[in-house]
Coordinates of C-alpha atoms and ligand atoms in Angstrom, one line a residue:
M1 CA -16.0 11.3 -17.0
D2 CA -18.0 8.6 -15.1
L3 CA -16.2 7.4 -12.0
S4 CA -17.6 4.3 -10.4
V5 CA -16.0 3.7 -7.1
L6 CA -16.6 1.1 -4.4
V7 CA -15.7 2.2 -0.8
L8 CA -14.9 -0.3 1.9
P9 CA -14.2 1.7 5.0
G10 CA -13.5 -1.4 7.1
D11 CA -12.7 -1.1 10.8
G12 CA -11.2 1.3 13.4
I13 CA -9.7 4.4 11.9
G14 CA -10.4 2.9 8.5
T15 CA -13.9 4.5 8.6
E16 CA -12.6 7.9 9.7
V17 CA -9.8 8.3 7.2
T18 CA -12.0 6.9 4.4
R19 CA -14.7 9.5 5.1
E20 CA -12.1 12.2 4.5
A21 CA -10.7 10.5 1.4
V22 CA -14.2 10.2 -0.1
G23 CA -14.8 13.9 0.8
V24 CA -11.7 14.8 -1.3
L25 CA -12.9 12.5 -4.1
R26 CA -16.3 14.3 -4.1
H27 CA -14.6 17.6 -4.1
V28 CA -12.5 16.7 -7.1
A29 CA -15.4 15.3 -9.0
A30 CA -17.5 18.4 -8.4
K31 CA -14.7 20.8 -9.3
W32 CA -13.7 19.0 -12.6
R33 CA -17.4 18.0 -13.3
H34 CA -17.0 14.3 -13.3
S35 CA -20.0 12.2 -12.4
L36 CA -19.2 10.1 -9.3
K37 CA -21.0 6.9 -8.6
L38 CA -20.2 5.7 -5.1
A39 CA -21.1 2.3 -3.6
E40 CA -20.3 1.2 -0.1
G41 CA -19.6 -2.4 1.1
L42 CA -18.5 -4.4 4.1
L43 CA -15.0 -5.8 4.6
G44 CA -13.2 -7.0 7.7
G45 CA -14.5 -7.1 11.3
I46 CA -17.6 -5.1 10.5
A47 CA -18.4 -7.6 7.8
I48 CA -18.0 -10.5 10.3
H49 CA -20.4 -8.8 12.7
R50 CA -23.0 -8.1 10.0
T51 CA -22.8 -11.2 7.8
G52 CA -20.6 -13.8 9.5
S53 CA -17.9 -13.5 6.8
P54 CA -14.9 -11.1 6.6
F55 CA -15.3 -10.9 2.8
P56 CA -19.1 -11.3 1.9
A57 CA -20.1 -12.4 -1.5
E58 CA -21.9 -9.1 -2.0
T59 CA -18.6 -7.2 -1.5
A60 CA -17.0 -9.5 -4.1
R61 CA -19.7 -8.7 -6.5
L62 CA -19.6 -4.9 -5.9
A63 CA -15.8 -5.0 -6.3
A64 CA -15.9 -6.9 -9.6
E65 CA -18.4 -4.2 -10.9
A66 CA -16.6 -1.1 -9.8
D67 CA -13.9 0.7 -11.8
A68 CA -11.9 1.1 -8.6
T69 CA -12.1 0.1 -5.0
L70 CA -11.0 2.3 -2.1
M71 CA -10.3 0.5 1.2
G72 CA -9.8 1.9 4.7
A73 CA -8.2 -0.7 7.0
V74 CA -9.3 -3.9 8.7
G75 CA -8.7 -5.5 12.1
L76 CA -10.4 -5.4 15.5
P77 CA -8.8 -6.4 18.8
E78 CA -11.7 -8.8 19.7
F79 CA -10.5 -11.1 17.0
D80 CA -6.8 -11.1 18.2
N81 CA -7.0 -14.8 19.2
A82 CA -9.1 -16.0 16.4
P83 CA -7.6 -18.4 13.8
P84 CA -6.4 -16.7 10.6
D85 CA -9.3 -17.8 8.5
Q86 CA -11.8 -16.2 10.9
R87 CA -10.1 -12.9 11.3
P88 CA -10.9 -9.5 9.7
E89 CA -7.6 -9.7 7.9
K90 CA -8.9 -12.7 6.0
G91 CA -11.2 -10.3 4.2
L92 CA -8.3 -8.1 3.0
L93 CA -6.4 -11.2 1.8
G94 CA -9.6 -12.5 0.2
I95 CA -10.3 -9.3 -1.8
R96 CA -6.7 -9.0 -3.0
Q97 CA -6.8 -12.6 -4.2
A98 CA -10.3 -12.4 -5.7
L99 CA -9.3 -9.3 -7.7
G100 CA -5.9 -10.8 -8.5
V101 CA -4.1 -7.5 -7.6
Y102 CA -0.6 -9.0 -7.7
A103 CA 1.5 -5.8 -7.5
N104 CA 1.2 -3.5 -4.6
L105 CA 2.9 -0.1 -5.2
R106 CA 3.9 1.7 -2.0
P107 CA 5.6 5.0 -2.7
V108 CA 7.8 6.3 0.1
R109 CA 9.0 9.8 0.0
T110 CA 10.0 12.5 2.5
Y111 CA 8.3 15.8 2.3
A112 CA 10.7 18.7 3.0
S113 CA 8.2 20.0 5.7
L114 CA 8.2 16.6 7.4
V115 CA 11.9 15.8 7.8
D116 CA 11.7 16.8 11.5
S117 CA 8.8 14.3 12.0
S118 CA 11.1 11.3 11.3
P119 CA 13.2 10.2 14.3
L120 CA 16.1 9.7 11.9
K121 CA 18.7 12.4 11.2
N122 CA 17.5 14.9 8.6
H123 CA 20.6 14.6 6.4
L124 CA 19.8 10.8 6.0
V125 CA 16.1 11.0 5.1
E126 CA 16.1 14.2 3.1
G127 CA 15.3 13.6 -0.6
T128 CA 14.2 10.0 -0.1
D129 CA 12.0 9.0 -3.0
M130 CA 11.4 5.3 -3.7
I131 CA 8.6 3.0 -4.5
I132 CA 8.3 -0.4 -3.0
V133 CA 6.7 -3.0 -5.3
R134 CA 5.4 -5.7 -3.1
E135 CA 4.1 -9.0 -4.6
L136 CA 0.6 -9.2 -3.1
T137 CA -1.2 -12.4 -4.0
G138 CA 1.4 -15.1 -3.5
G139 CA 4.2 -16.3 -1.2
I140 CA 3.8 -17.3 2.4
Y141 CA 0.5 -15.4 2.9
Y142 CA -1.3 -17.8 0.6
G143 CA 0.9 -21.0 0.2
T144 CA -0.4 -24.4 1.2
P145 CA 0.0 -26.6 3.2
R146 CA -0.7 -24.3 6.1
G147 CA -2.2 -24.8 9.6
I148 CA -1.7 -26.1 13.1
A149 CA -1.7 -29.8 13.7
E150 CA -2.7 -30.1 17.4
N151 CA -0.9 -32.9 19.0
G152 CA 0.0 -32.0 22.6
A153 CA 3.8 -31.5 23.0
E154 CA 4.2 -32.5 19.4
T155 CA 1.9 -29.8 18.0
Q156 CA 3.3 -28.4 14.8
A157 CA 2.5 -25.3 12.8
V158 CA 3.2 -25.0 9.0
N159 CA 3.2 -22.2 6.5
T160 CA 4.5 -22.5 3.0
M161 CA 6.3 -19.9 0.9
T162 CA 5.7 -20.7 -2.7
Y163 CA 6.2 -18.8 -6.0
T164 CA 5.9 -19.8 -9.6
R165 CA 8.0 -18.4 -12.4
A166 CA 4.9 -16.7 -13.8
E167 CA 4.1 -15.0 -10.5
I168 CA 7.6 -13.6 -10.2
D169 CA 7.8 -12.6 -13.9
R170 CA 4.6 -10.4 -13.9
V171 CA 5.4 -8.4 -10.8
A172 CA 9.0 -8.0 -11.9
R173 CA 7.8 -6.6 -15.2
M174 CA 5.7 -4.1 -13.3
A175 CA 8.7 -2.9 -11.3
F176 CA 10.9 -2.5 -14.4
R177 CA 8.2 -0.6 -16.2
L178 CA 7.9 1.8 -13.3
A179 CA 11.7 2.2 -13.1
E180 CA 11.8 3.2 -16.8
A181 CA 9.8 6.3 -15.9
R182 CA 11.8 7.0 -12.8
R183 CA 15.6 6.8 -12.0
R184 CA 16.0 3.5 -13.8
Q185 CA 17.2 1.4 -10.9
V186 CA 15.5 -1.8 -9.6
T187 CA 16.7 -3.3 -6.3
S188 CA 15.3 -6.8 -5.9
V189 CA 15.2 -8.0 -2.3
D190 CA 15.3 -11.6 -1.4
K191 CA 16.9 -14.2 1.0
S192 CA 18.6 -16.2 -1.6
N193 CA 21.4 -17.3 0.8
V194 CA 18.9 -19.4 2.6
L195 CA 15.6 -19.9 0.6
E196 CA 15.2 -21.8 -2.7
N197 CA 12.2 -19.6 -3.2
S198 CA 14.4 -16.5 -3.3
Q199 CA 16.9 -18.3 -5.7
L200 CA 14.1 -18.7 -8.2
W201 CA 13.0 -15.1 -7.5
R202 CA 16.5 -13.8 -8.3
R203 CA 16.8 -16.0 -11.5
V204 CA 13.5 -14.8 -12.9
V205 CA 14.2 -11.1 -12.0
N206 CA 17.5 -11.4 -13.9
E207 CA 15.7 -12.9 -16.9
V208 CA 13.1 -10.1 -16.9
A209 CA 15.9 -7.5 -16.6
R210 CA 17.3 -8.5 -20.0
D211 CA 14.1 -7.0 -21.6
F212 CA 14.8 -3.7 -19.9
P213 CA 18.4 -2.8 -20.9
D214 CA 18.0 0.8 -19.8
V215 CA 17.2 -0.2 -16.2
K216 CA 20.0 -1.2 -13.8
V217 CA 19.2 -4.1 -11.5
D218 CA 20.9 -5.1 -8.2
H219 CA 20.0 -7.7 -5.6
M220 CA 20.0 -7.2 -1.9
L221 CA 19.4 -9.7 0.9
V222 CA 16.4 -8.7 3.0
D223 CA 18.2 -8.3 6.3
N224 CA 20.8 -6.0 4.7
C225 CA 18.0 -4.1 3.0
A226 CA 16.4 -3.4 6.4
M227 CA 19.6 -1.8 7.4
Q228 CA 20.3 0.1 4.1
L229 CA 16.8 1.6 4.2
I230 CA 17.8 3.5 7.3
L231 CA 21.5 4.0 6.5
N232 CA 21.1 5.2 3.0
P233 CA 17.5 5.5 1.8
R234 CA 18.3 7.8 -1.1
R235 CA 20.1 4.9 -2.9
F236 CA 16.7 3.2 -3.6
D237 CA 14.5 3.9 -6.6
V238 CA 12.3 0.9 -7.2
V239 CA 12.4 -1.9 -4.5
L240 CA 11.0 -5.2 -5.8
T241 CA 10.2 -7.9 -3.3
E242 CA 7.9 -10.7 -2.3
N243 CA 4.8 -10.4 -0.2
M244 CA 6.0 -10.8 3.4
F245 CA 9.3 -9.0 2.9
G246 CA 7.4 -6.1 1.3
D247 CA 5.0 -6.0 4.2
I248 CA 7.8 -5.6 6.7
L249 CA 10.0 -3.3 4.7
S250 CA 7.1 -0.9 3.9
D251 CA 6.5 -0.3 7.6
E252 CA 10.1 0.6 7.9
G253 CA 9.7 2.9 5.0
A254 CA 7.0 4.7 6.9
V255 CA 9.6 5.9 9.4
L256 CA 11.4 7.6 6.5
A257 CA 8.2 9.3 5.5
G258 CA 7.6 10.6 9.0
S259 CA 4.5 8.5 9.9
I260 CA 2.8 5.4 8.6
G261 CA -0.3 7.6 8.3
M262 CA 1.4 9.2 5.3
L263 CA 1.7 6.2 3.0
P264 CA -0.7 5.5 0.2
S265 CA -0.8 2.4 -1.9
A266 CA -2.2 1.1 -5.1
S267 CA -2.6 -2.5 -6.0
I268 CA -2.7 -3.5 -9.6
G269 CA -3.9 -6.7 -11.3
A270 CA -4.6 -8.0 -14.7
R271 CA -6.9 -6.4 -17.3
K272 CA -10.6 -7.1 -17.4
P273 CA -12.1 -8.4 -20.6
S274 CA -13.3 -4.8 -21.2
G275 CA -9.7 -3.7 -21.2
A276 CA -9.9 -1.8 -17.9
W277 CA -7.2 -2.6 -15.3
V278 CA -8.4 -4.0 -11.9
R279 CA -7.2 -1.8 -9.1
L280 CA -7.5 -1.5 -5.4
Y281 CA -6.4 1.5 -3.3
E282 CA -5.6 1.5 0.4
P283 CA -3.4 3.4 2.9
V284 CA -0.6 1.2 4.2
H285 CA -1.5 1.7 7.9
G286 CA -3.8 -0.6 9.9
S287 CA -7.0 0.0 11.8
A288 CA -5.2 1.4 14.9
P289 CA -7.9 0.4 17.5
D290 CA -6.0 2.4 20.2
I291 CA -7.0 5.7 18.5
A292 CA -10.2 4.7 16.7
G293 CA -13.2 6.9 17.1
Q294 CA -11.2 9.9 18.4
N295 CA -10.9 12.0 15.2
K296 CA -7.1 11.8 15.5
A297 CA -6.0 9.6 12.7
N298 CA -4.0 11.0 9.9
P299 CA -6.1 10.7 6.7
L300 CA -3.3 11.7 4.3
G301 CA -2.4 8.1 3.4
A302 CA -6.0 7.5 2.4
I303 CA -6.2 10.8 0.6
G304 CA -2.9 10.0 -1.2
S305 CA -4.5 6.7 -2.3
V306 CA -7.3 8.8 -3.9
A307 CA -4.7 10.7 -5.8
A308 CA -3.3 7.3 -7.0
M309 CA -6.8 6.2 -8.0
L310 CA -7.4 9.4 -10.1
A311 CA -4.0 8.8 -11.9
Y312 CA -3.9 5.1 -12.3
S313 CA -7.6 4.1 -12.7
F314 CA -9.0 7.1 -14.4
G315 CA -6.0 8.7 -16.1
L316 CA -6.9 12.0 -14.5
Q317 CA -3.3 13.4 -14.1
E318 CA -4.3 17.0 -13.5
E319 CA -6.7 16.1 -10.7
A320 CA -4.2 13.6 -9.2
K321 CA -1.5 16.3 -9.2
A322 CA -3.9 18.8 -7.6
V323 CA -4.6 16.4 -4.7
E324 CA -0.8 15.7 -4.2
K325 CA -0.1 19.4 -4.3
A326 CA -2.8 20.1 -1.8
I327 CA -1.3 17.4 0.6
E328 CA 2.0 19.3 0.4
T329 CA 0.3 22.6 1.0
V330 CA -1.4 21.3 4.1
L331 CA 1.8 19.7 5.4
E332 CA 3.6 23.1 5.0
S333 CA 0.8 24.9 6.7
G334 CA 1.4 22.7 9.8
R335 CA -2.3 21.8 10.0
V336 CA -1.5 18.2 10.7
T337 CA -2.5 15.3 13.0
A338 CA -0.5 14.5 16.1
D339 CA 1.6 11.7 14.5
L340 CA 3.3 14.3 12.3
R341 CA 4.2 16.6 15.2
P342 CA 7.9 16.4 16.1
A343 CA 8.3 15.4 19.7
G344 CA 9.1 18.1 22.2
I345 CA 8.1 21.2 20.2
P346 CA 5.0 23.0 21.6
L347 CA 2.8 23.9 18.7
G348 CA -0.7 24.1 20.1
P349 CA -3.4 21.4 19.5
P350 CA -2.9 19.1 16.5
A351 CA -5.5 19.1 13.7
T352 CA -8.3 16.5 13.7
T353 CA -8.8 13.9 11.0
E354 CA -11.8 16.0 9.7
Q355 CA -9.9 19.3 9.8
V356 CA -7.1 17.8 7.7
G357 CA -9.6 16.5 5.1
Q358 CA -11.2 19.9 4.9
A359 CA -7.9 21.6 4.6
V360 CA -7.0 19.4 1.7
C361 CA -10.3 20.3 -0.1
A362 CA -9.7 24.0 0.6
A363 CA -6.1 23.7 -0.8
I364 CA -7.4 22.1 -4.0
G365 CA -9.7 25.2 -4.3
Ligands
IPM401 C1 -0.6 -4.4 5.1 C2 -1.1 -5.0 6.3 C3 -1.8 -6.3 5.9 C4 -0.8 -7.2 5.3 C5 -2.5 -7.1 7.1 C6 -3.5 -6.2 7.8 C7 -3.1 -8.4 6.7 O1 -0.1 -5.2 7.3 O2 -1.3 -4.2 4.1 O3 0.6 -4.1 5.1 O4 0.0 -7.9 6.0 O5 -0.8 -7.3 4.0
MG402 MG1 1.7 -4.3 6.8

C-alpha cells in the first residue's frame, strides 16, 4: 500500500519524539512492504522563525495533499508574552481548523506494568480504559468576538464560547459510533447549570442518542467529572465534551495513564471529495521546553499516534496492533523514560528517547 504522510515535528521535544515515531513508521513500512512517502513541513515556533507565520501556506498545501499528518508539539518559551495570534499555538489551532478535524480522540488507559507510575492508588486506576472525544474546531478556542480592548483601568478582555447545533451533532455522532464498538456508554460532560452553550450541547446530545438505542448516555457537570475521573475512572467508557473542557480533562486523564507522555491522539474530520477521511495525529503532550534537546522525552504518545494512524487512516489493523503490542512489551521490559519511573525506587538510569524508539522497533521484530 502507498502511505503518504506529512510530518510536522514542531518545537521542543516535538522534534525528538517525532523522530522516533517516524522511525517506527519506517520500520513498519519496511516489514510489511508498504511504500512510504514522507514529506516534512513547518508548524509552530520554528515556522515563525523561518517564515514569519506559525502556519505557513506551504504547510497548509502539504497537509491538504497528504493522506495523514503526524505532528509533534508546538510552543516555545520566547513567545510566552506574545498575543495569541502571534504564538506557535496559533499554528496548531490553524491546522486543526484548516483541515476541519472536529473530533479529537484521546484514549486513556492504564497499562498493568504502569500502575505504579501513577501517583493514584493502584486499586483506583487499574483497568481504566476510556476514550475522551474532544470537540476540536469550535467553542471558546475559536469564538468571536475575542480580544483585549485596552482602556487603562477599564481594559476589558473578551472570549466567546459558541456552538451550533450542527457542530455538536457531528461530534456527538462520532462519540456514539465509537461507543457502539466499546462498552456502549457515553458520558457527555458540560456545565449546563450555568452556560446556555452547555444547555444546547445537552439537548443535541440527547437527540443524537435516540439514533443509538444500544448506547446508554449520561450527563455530568465538568467540575464533578474532574472529581469522578480520579475517584472512579473505571466508570467511564466514552467521554464526550467541548473543546476547552476536553483539553483540561485530558491532562487529568494523563495522570491515570501514568504520564502525559503516554497519550496518543487522533483528530478526525470530514471526508475529502476522493472519499478519504481527513486525519491528523499528535501526542497529547506539549513541547516541554524544560527537557527539550536532552533525549529524555517519552516518545510513546507519538508512537501510539502512529499506531492510530495505521489503523484509522490506512486500515492496517495488523500493523497497528503490532505497534501497540510492542509498546506494551517495552513497558513491561522497564526500558522506559524517567517520567514513567515510580518515585523512590532505584532502578538504574532511565532509557533515552532514542532507546525507547529503538526498543519499540526491536519488539515489532
Ligand atoms: C492540546 C494542547 C493545545 C490545546 C495547545 C498547545 C494549544 O494543550 O492539544 O491539548 O489547547 O489544544
Ligand atoms: Mg492540552
